[in-house]
Coordinates of C-alpha atoms in Angstrom, one line a residue:
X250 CA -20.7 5.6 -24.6
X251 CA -21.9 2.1 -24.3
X252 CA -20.6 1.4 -21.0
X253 CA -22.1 4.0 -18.8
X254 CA -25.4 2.9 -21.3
X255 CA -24.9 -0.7 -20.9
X256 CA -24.6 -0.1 -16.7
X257 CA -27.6 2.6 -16.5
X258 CA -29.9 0.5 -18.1
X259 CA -28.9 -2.2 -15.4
X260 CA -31.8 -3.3 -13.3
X261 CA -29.3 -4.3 -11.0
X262 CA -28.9 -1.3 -8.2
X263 CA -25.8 -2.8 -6.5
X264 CA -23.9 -2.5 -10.2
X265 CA -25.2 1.0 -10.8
X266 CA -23.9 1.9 -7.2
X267 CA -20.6 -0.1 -7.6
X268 CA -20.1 1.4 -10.6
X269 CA -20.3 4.7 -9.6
X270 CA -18.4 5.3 -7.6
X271 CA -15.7 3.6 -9.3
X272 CA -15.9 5.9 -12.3
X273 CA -15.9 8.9 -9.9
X274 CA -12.4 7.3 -8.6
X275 CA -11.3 7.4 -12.3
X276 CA -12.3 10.8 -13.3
X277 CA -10.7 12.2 -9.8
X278 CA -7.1 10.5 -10.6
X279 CA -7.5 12.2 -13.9
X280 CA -8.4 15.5 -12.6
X281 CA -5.9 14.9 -9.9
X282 CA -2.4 14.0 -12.0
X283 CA -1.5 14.6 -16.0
X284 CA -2.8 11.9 -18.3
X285 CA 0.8 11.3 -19.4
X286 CA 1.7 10.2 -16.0
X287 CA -1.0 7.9 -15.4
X288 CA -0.8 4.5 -16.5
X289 CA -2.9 1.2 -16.3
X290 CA -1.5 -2.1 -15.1
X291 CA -3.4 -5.0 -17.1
X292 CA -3.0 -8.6 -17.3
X293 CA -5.6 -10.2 -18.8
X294 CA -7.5 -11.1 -15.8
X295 CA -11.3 -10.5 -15.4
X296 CA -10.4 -7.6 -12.6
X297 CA -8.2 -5.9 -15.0
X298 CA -10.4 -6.8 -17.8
X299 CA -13.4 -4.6 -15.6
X300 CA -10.8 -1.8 -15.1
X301 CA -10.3 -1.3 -18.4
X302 CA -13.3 -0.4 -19.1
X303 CA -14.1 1.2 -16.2
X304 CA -11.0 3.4 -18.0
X305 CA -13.0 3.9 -21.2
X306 CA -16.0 4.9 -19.1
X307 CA -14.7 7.0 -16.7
X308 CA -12.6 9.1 -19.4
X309 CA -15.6 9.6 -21.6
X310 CA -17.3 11.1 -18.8
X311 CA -14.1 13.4 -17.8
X312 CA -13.6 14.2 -21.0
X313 CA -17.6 15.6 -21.0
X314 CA -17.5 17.1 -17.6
X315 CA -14.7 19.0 -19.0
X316 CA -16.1 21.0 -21.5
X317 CA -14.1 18.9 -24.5
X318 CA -18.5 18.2 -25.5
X319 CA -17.6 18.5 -29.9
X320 CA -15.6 15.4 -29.3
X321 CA -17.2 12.7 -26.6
X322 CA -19.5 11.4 -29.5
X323 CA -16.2 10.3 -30.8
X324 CA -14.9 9.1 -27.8
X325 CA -14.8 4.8 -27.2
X326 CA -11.4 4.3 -25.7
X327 CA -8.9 5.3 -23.3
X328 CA -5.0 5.8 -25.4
X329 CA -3.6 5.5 -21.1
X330 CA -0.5 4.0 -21.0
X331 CA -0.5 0.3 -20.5
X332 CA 1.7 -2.0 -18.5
X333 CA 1.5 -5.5 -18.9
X334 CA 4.0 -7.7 -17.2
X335 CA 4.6 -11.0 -19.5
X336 CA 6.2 -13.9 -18.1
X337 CA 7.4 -17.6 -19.3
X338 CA 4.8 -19.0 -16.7
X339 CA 1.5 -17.5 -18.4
X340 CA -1.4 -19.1 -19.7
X341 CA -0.8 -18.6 -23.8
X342 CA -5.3 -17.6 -23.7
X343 CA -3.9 -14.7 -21.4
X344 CA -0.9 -13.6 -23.1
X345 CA -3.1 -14.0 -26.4
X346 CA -6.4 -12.1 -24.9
X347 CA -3.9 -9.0 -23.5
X348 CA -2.6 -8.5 -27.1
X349 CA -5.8 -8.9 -28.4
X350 CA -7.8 -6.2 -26.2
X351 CA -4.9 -3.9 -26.4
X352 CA -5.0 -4.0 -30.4
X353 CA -8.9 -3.4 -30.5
X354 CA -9.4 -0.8 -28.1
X355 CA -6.1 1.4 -29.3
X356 CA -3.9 0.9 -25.7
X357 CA -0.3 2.3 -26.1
X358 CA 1.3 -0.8 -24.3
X359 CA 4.7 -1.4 -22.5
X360 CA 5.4 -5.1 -21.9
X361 CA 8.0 -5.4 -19.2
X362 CA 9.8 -8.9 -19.2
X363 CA 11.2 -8.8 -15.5
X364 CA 9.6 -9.2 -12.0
X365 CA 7.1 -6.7 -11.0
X366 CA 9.0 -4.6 -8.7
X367 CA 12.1 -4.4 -11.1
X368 CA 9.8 -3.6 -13.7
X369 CA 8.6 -0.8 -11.9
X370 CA 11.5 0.7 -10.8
X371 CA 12.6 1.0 -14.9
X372 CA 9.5 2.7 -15.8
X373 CA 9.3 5.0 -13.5
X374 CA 13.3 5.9 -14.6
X375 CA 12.6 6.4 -18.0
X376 CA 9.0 8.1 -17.8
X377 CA 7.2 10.0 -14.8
X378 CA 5.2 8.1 -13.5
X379 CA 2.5 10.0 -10.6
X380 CA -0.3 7.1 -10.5
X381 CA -1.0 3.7 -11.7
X382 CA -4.6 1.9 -12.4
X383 CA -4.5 -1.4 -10.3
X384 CA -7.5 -3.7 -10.1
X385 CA -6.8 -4.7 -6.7
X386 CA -10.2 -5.9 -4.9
X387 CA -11.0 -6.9 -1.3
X388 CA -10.0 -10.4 -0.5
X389 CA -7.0 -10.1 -2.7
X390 CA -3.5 -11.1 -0.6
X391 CA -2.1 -7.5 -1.1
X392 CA -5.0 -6.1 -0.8
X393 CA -5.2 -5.9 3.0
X394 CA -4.7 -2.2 4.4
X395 CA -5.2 -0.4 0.9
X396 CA -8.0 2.4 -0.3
X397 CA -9.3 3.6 -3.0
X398 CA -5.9 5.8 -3.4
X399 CA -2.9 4.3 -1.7
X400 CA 0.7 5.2 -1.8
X401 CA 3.5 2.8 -3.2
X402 CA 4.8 0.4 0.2
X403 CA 7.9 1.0 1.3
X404 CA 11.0 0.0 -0.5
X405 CA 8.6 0.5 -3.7
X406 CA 9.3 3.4 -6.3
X407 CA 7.2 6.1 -5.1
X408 CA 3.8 6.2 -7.0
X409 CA 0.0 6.1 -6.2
X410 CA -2.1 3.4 -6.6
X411 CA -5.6 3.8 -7.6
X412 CA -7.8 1.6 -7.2
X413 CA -11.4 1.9 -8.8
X414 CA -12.9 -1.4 -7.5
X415 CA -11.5 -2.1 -4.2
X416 CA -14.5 -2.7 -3.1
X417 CA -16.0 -4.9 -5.6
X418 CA -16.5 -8.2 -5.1
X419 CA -16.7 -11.8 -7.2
X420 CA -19.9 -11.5 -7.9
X421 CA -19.7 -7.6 -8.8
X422 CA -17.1 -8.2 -11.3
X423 CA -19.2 -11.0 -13.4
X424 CA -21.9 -8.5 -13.3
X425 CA -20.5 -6.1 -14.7
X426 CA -18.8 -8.2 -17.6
X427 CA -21.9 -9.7 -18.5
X428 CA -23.9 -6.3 -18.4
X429 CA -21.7 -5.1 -20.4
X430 CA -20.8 -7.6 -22.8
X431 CA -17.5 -7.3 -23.5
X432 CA -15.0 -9.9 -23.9
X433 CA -13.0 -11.9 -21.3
X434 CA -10.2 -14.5 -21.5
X435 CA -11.7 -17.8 -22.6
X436 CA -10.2 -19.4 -19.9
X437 CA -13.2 -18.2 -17.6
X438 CA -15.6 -20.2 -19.5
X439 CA -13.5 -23.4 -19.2
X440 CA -13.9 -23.4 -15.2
X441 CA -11.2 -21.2 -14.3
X442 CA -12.2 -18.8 -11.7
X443 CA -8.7 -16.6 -10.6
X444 CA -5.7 -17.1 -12.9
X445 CA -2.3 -17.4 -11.7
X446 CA 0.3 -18.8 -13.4
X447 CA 0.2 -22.3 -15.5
X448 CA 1.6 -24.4 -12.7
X449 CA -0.1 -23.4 -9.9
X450 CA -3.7 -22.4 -11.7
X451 CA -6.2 -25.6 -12.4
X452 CA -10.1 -25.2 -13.0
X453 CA -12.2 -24.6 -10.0
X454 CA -13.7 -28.3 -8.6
X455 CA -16.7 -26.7 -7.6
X456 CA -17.5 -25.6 -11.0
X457 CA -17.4 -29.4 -12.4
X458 CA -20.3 -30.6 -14.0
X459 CA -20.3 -34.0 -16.4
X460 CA -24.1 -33.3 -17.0
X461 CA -23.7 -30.6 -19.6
X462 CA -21.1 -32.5 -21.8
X463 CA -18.1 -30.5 -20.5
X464 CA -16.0 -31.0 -17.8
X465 CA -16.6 -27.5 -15.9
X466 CA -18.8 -24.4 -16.4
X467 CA -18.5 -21.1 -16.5
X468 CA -16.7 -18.9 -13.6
X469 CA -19.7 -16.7 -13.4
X470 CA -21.3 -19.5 -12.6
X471 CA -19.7 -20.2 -8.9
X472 CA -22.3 -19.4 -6.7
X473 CA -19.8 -18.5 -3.7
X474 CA -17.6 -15.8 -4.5
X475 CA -15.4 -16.0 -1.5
X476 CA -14.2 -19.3 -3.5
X477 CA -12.7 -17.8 -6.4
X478 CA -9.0 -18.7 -5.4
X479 CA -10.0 -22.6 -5.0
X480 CA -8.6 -23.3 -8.1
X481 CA -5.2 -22.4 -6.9
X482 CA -2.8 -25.0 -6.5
X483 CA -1.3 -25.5 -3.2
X484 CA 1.8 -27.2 -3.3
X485 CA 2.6 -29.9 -0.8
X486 CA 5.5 -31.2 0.6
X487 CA 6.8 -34.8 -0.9
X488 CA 8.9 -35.3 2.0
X489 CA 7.4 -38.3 4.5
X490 CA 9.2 -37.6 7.2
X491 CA 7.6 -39.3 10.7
X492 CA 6.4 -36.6 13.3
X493 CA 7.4 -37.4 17.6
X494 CA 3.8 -38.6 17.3
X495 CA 4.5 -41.5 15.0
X496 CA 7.8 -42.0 16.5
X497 CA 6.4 -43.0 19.9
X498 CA 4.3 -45.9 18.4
X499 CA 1.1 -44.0 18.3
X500 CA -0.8 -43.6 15.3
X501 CA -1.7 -39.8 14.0
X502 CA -5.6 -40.6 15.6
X503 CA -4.3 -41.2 19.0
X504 CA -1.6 -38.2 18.4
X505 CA -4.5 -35.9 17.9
X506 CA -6.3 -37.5 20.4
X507 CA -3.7 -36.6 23.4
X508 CA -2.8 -32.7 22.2
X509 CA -3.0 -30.1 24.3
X510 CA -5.5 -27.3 23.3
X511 CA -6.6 -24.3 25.1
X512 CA -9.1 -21.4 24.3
X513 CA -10.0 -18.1 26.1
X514 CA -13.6 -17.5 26.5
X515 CA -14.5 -13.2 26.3
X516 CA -17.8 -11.8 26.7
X517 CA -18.6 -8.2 25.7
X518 CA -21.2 -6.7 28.0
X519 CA -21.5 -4.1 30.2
X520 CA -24.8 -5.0 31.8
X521 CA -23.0 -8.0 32.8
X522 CA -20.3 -5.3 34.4
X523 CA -23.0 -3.3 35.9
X524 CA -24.9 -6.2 37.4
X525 CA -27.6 -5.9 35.6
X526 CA -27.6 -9.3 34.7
X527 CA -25.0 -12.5 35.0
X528 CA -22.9 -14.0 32.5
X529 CA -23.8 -17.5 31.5
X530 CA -22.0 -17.6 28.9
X531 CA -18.6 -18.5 30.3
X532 CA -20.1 -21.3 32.6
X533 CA -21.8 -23.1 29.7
X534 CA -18.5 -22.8 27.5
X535 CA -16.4 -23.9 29.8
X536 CA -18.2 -27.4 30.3
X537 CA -18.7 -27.6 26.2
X538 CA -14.8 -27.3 25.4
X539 CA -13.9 -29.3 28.5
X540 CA -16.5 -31.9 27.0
X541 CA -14.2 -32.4 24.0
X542 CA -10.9 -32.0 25.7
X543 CA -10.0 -28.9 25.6
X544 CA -8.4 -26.6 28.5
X545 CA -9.8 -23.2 29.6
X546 CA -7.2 -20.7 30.5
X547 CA -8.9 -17.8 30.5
X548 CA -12.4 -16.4 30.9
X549 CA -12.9 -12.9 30.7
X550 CA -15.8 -10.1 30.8
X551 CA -14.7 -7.0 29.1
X552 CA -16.6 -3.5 28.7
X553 CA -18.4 -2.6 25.2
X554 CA -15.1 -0.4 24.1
X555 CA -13.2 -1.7 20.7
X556 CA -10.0 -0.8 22.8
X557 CA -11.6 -2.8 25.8
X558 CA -12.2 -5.6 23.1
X559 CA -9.0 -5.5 21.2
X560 CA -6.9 -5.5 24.2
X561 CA -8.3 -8.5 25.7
X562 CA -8.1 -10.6 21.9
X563 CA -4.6 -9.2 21.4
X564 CA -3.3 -11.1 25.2
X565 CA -5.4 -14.1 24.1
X566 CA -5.0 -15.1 20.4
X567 CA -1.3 -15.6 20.8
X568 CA -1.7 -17.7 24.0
X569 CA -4.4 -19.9 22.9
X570 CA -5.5 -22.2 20.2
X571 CA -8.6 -20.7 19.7
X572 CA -10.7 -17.4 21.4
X573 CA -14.1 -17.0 21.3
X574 CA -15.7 -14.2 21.6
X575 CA -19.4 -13.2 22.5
X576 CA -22.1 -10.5 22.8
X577 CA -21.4 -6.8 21.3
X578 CA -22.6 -7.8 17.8
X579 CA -25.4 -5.7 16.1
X580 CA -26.1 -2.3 14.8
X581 CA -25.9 0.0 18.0
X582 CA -22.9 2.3 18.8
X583 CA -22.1 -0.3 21.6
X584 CA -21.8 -3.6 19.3
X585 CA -18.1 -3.3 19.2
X586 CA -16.8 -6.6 19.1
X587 CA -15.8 -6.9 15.2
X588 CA -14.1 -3.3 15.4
X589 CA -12.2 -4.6 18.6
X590 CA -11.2 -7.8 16.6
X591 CA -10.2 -5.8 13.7
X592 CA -8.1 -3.6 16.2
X593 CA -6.4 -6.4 17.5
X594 CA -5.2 -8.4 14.2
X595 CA -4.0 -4.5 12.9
X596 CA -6.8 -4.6 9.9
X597 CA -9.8 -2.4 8.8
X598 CA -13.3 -3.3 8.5
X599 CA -14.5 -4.1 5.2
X600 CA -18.1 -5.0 3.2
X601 CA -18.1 -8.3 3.2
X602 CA -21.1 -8.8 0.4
X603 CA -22.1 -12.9 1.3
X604 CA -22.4 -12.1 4.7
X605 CA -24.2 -8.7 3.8
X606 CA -26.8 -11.0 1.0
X607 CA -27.2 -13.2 4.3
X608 CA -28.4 -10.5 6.4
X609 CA -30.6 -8.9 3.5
X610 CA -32.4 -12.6 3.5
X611 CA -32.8 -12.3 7.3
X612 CA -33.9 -8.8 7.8
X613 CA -34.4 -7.5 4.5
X614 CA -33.5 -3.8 3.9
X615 CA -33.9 -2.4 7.2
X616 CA -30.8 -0.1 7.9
X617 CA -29.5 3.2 6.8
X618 CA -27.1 5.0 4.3
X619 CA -26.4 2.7 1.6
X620 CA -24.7 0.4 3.0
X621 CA -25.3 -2.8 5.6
X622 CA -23.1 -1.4 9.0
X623 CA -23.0 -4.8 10.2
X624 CA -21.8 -6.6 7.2
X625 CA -18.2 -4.5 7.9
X626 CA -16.1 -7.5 8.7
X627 CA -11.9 -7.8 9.6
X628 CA -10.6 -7.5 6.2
X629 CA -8.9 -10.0 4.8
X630 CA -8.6 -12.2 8.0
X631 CA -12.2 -13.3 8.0
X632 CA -13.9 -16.7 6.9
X633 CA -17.6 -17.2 7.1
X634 CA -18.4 -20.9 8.9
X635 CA -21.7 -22.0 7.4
X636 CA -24.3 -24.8 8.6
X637 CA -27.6 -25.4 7.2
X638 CA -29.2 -25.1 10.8
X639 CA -27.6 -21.5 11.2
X640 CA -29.6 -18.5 10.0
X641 CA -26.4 -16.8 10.1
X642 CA -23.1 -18.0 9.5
X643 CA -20.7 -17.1 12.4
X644 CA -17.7 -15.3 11.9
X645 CA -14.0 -16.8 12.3
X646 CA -11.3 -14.2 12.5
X647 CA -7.8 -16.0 12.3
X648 CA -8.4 -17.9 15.4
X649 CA -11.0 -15.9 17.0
X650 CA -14.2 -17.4 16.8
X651 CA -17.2 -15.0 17.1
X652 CA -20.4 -16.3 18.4
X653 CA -23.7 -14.7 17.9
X654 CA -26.1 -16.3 20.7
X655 CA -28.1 -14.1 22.8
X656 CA -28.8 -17.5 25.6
X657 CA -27.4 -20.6 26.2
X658 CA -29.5 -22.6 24.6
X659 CA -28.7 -20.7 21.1
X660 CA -25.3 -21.2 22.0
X661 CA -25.5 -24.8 22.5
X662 CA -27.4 -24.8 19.1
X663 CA -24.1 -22.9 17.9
X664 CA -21.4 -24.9 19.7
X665 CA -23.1 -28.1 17.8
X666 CA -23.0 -26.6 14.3
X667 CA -19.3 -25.6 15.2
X668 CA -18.6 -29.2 16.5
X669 CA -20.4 -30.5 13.1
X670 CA -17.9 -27.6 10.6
X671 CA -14.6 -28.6 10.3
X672 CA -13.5 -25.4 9.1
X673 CA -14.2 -24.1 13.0
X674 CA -10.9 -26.0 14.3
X675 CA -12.5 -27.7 16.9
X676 CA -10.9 -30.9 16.8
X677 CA -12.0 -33.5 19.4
X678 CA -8.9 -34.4 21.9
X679 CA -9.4 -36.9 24.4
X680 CA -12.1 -36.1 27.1
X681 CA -11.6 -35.2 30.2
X682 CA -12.3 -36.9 33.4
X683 CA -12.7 -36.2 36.9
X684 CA -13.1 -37.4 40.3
X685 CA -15.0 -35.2 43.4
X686 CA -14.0 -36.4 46.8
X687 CA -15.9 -34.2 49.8
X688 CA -14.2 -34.4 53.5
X689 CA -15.1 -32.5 57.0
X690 CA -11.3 -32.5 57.5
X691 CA -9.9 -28.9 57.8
X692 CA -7.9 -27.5 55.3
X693 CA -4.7 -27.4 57.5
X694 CA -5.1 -31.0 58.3
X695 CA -5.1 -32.4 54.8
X696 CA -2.8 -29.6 52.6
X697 CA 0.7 -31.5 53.2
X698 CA -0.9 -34.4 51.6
X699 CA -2.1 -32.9 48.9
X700 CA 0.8 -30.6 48.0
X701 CA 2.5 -34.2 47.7
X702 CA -0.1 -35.7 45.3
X703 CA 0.5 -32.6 43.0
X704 CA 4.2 -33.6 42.5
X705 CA 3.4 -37.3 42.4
X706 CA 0.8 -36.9 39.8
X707 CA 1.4 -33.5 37.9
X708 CA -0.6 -34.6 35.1
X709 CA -3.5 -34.5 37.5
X710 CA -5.1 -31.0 38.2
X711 CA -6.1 -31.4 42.4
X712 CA -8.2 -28.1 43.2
X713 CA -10.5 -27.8 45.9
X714 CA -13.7 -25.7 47.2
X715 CA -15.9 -25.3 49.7
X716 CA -19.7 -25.5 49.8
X717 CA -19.6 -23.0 52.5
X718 CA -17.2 -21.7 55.2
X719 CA -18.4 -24.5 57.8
X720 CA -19.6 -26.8 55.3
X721 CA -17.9 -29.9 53.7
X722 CA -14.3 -29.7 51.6
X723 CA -14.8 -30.5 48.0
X724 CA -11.6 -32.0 46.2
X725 CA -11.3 -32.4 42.3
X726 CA -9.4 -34.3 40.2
X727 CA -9.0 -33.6 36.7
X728 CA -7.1 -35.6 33.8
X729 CA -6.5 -37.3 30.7
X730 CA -5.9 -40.4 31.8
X731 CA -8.5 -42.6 34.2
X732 CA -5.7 -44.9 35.9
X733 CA -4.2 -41.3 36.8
X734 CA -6.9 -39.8 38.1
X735 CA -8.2 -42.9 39.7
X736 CA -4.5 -43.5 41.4
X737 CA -4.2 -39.7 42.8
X738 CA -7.9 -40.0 44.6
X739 CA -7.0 -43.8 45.4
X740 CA -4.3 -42.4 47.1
X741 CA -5.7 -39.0 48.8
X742 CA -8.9 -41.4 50.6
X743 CA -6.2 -43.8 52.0
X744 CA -4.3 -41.0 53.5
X745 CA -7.6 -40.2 55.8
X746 CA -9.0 -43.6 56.2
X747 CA -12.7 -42.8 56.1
X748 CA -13.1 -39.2 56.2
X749 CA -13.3 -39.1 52.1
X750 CA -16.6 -40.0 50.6
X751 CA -17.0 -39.6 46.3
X752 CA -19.6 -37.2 45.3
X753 CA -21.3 -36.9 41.7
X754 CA -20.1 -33.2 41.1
X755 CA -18.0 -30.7 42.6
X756 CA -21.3 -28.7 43.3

């Protein structure tokens, strides 16, 4: 059969491995349900378009591990029932290349002229239905939660979906096509890299290219497979209604400039725990963020347990704007911190194959089984934040930001390649500043007057310290706005004529 030919003869090891153990998850539906109640969802895509003849494949080689050997030689195609939801908003190259394929490689098809779930719920009606072929892969929007053999959602006609190449990715799926050698929809090779429907589908930008006489090049061509779905459409509002920003006479800068933001800092250690060593972490992040304006609510040392991990992001990521996370990365049984963050956003890890070609580059083959443990990432909550001075990129999870550094002075080298990514959220608000007055006065002496100054100024933070029990009283002042700040310590030194002096830092 010349796909299982085309695919063995592959140089490639990651196709022959993919492929697999996708047509292992093809024969088992077959020897799991009757071939009359098995169909095949296609629709022209390139995942469906793999599927298909992963189909072809896969029953060749059930139909020889089964003894049926006097017929396989005549064996080329798969007569599985085909389902192929058609609708007014489809690309006439997809509606042509489904008819086409289905005429030339013999599918018995039922086109279905309603929604998807409708649709569904009549086929099932008028024939049994135990399993359908779906080319779902990872990064898909439903794909989130599913295996290889998933049961229908609730509310759904009860069925099984298969799914032979889940786990495939972008780059997986062009490799196989071209291996192979079989036909796709044209529209691939005129820059279109994931096809929806005609109005919200337009060729992927990153695939332009004036220099070869037309206007983009192929999809195999995108070099970054988590970019697929750049060529959908995202429809904006028209409306131009003014925001409370705007309507108080500042401009959107100065807007930005004045929000509010917070992030939680967690480290994942237990030598910190155990006192083995101290967390500098927290200290060095605190000053960064407060650097560009932003408020620390939380800083927190947590144990190397995923539920340790995942409780702690759970109470943060809902209270802050951002959370970042560090230490517990790696490939020992304590590096926990992706499990944890997968725990807390209720998702599964997943191969994520960029970040696992990035850590092939790095450290080349050297882990077991046959697969890369530490390129399991959150599925389908996870986006990659690249920089050309990183030799990873770091990993942002919603808005949970996992850092990698191992010191402070690779996690300033981090914190300036987030600063320098716009895709890492951290938007510059207005600085904060501060004044540090230091008194001999006793506490006693000078709380009434300070309890005052917080109600007077309650945009001002007024916190003290001590440098030590009998030592000097150290008062900050933290704000937003200088003429605040400077008006609240103005105000505290004339209270106690003489007994305040200003000091550089609150050390």
């Amino acid at each position: 059969m010349e796909i299982d030919a085309a695919v063995r003869a592959s140089s490639d090891g990651r196709l022959r491995t993919k492929y697999g153990s996708a047509v292992y998850v093809v024969q088992r539906a077959f020897a799991l349900y009757p071939f009359e109640e098995i169909a095949f969802s296609f629709n022209g895509g390139k995942d469906s378009t793999v599927l298909l003849h992963l189909l072809r494949a896969g029953y060749y080689l059930h139909k020889t591990s089964s003894g049926d050997g006097a017929q396989t030689d005549t064996i080329q195609n798969c007569p599985l029932r085909t389902i192929y939801f058609e609708t007014p908003c489809a690309f006439p190259e997809i509606n042509s290349f489904t008819y086409e394929t289905v005429s030339t490689y013999g599918l018995p098809l039922e086109t279905i002229r309603s929604d998807f779930k409708s649709g569904l719920e009549g086929l099932l009606k008028e024939k049994p239905t135990k399993a359908i072929f779906i080319g779902t892969r990872i990064g898909d929007p439903n794909a989130v939660g599913q295996e290889q053999f998933s049961p229908s959602s609730p509310g759904w006609p009860p069925f099984m979906r298969v799914n032979p190449i889940l786990d495939w990715s972008y780059r997986d799926v062009w490799s196989f096509l071209l291996t192979c050698k079989v036909k796709y929809c044209s529209l691939y090779d005129e820059g279109y890299t994931s096809i929806g429907s005609i109005y919200d589908t337009v060729p992927n930008a990153l695939l332009s290219d004036s220099s070869t006489g037309k206007s983009f090049r192929p999809a195999y061509m995108l070099s970054d497979g988590r970019l697929e779905r750049a060529g959908r459409m995202k429809k904006t509002s028209s409306k131009t209604g003014t925001n409370s920003v705007a309507s108080n006479g500042m401009n959107n800068a100065e807007g930005e400039q004045m929000i509010s933001r917070s992030a939680s800092i967690i480290v994942v250690g237990d030598e910190i725990l155990f006192g083995a060593v101290e967390d500098e972490f927290g200290a060095a992040l605190c000053k960064k963020l407060n650097e560009i304006g932003w408020r620390v609510s939380h800083v927190a040392v947590v144990h190397n347990e995923i539920d340790s991990v995942a409780e702690e992001v759970g109470r943060c990521k809902s209270t802050d704007d951002t959370v970042f996370l560090l230490g517990g990365l790696g490939p020992l049984h304590s590096d926990v911190s992706l499990a944890g963050v997968a725990k807390a956003f209720g998702v599964r890890l997943a191969p994520d194959e960029e970040f696992e070609e990035h850590l092939s580059q790095l450290i080349g083959n050297s882990y077991t089984g046959d697969r890369n443990e530490m390129a399991l990432l959150p599925e389908g909550i996870t986006e990659l934040l690249h920089h050309k001075t990183l030799p990873l990129p770091l990993i942002k999870c919603k808005n949970v930001i996992v850092l990698a550094a191992t010191n402070v002075d690779e996690l300033a080298m981090e914190w300036n390649c987030l600063l320098d990514t716009q895709e890492s959220g951290l938007v510059r608000a207005k600085p904060f500043v501060s004044k540090h007055l230091r008194t001999l006065l006793p506490d006693v002496k000078i709380a009434p007057v300070v309890a005052k100054l917080c109600l007077e100024f309650s945009d001002v933070y007024i916190g003290s310290h001590r440098i030590s029990r009998t030592g000097p009283l150290v008062v900050s002042l933290v704000g937003k706005d200088n003429q605040r700040v400077e008006g609240a310590a103005e105000k505290l030194a004339s209270s106690f004529e003489g007994q305040f002096s200003q000091v550089d830092s609150c050390k």
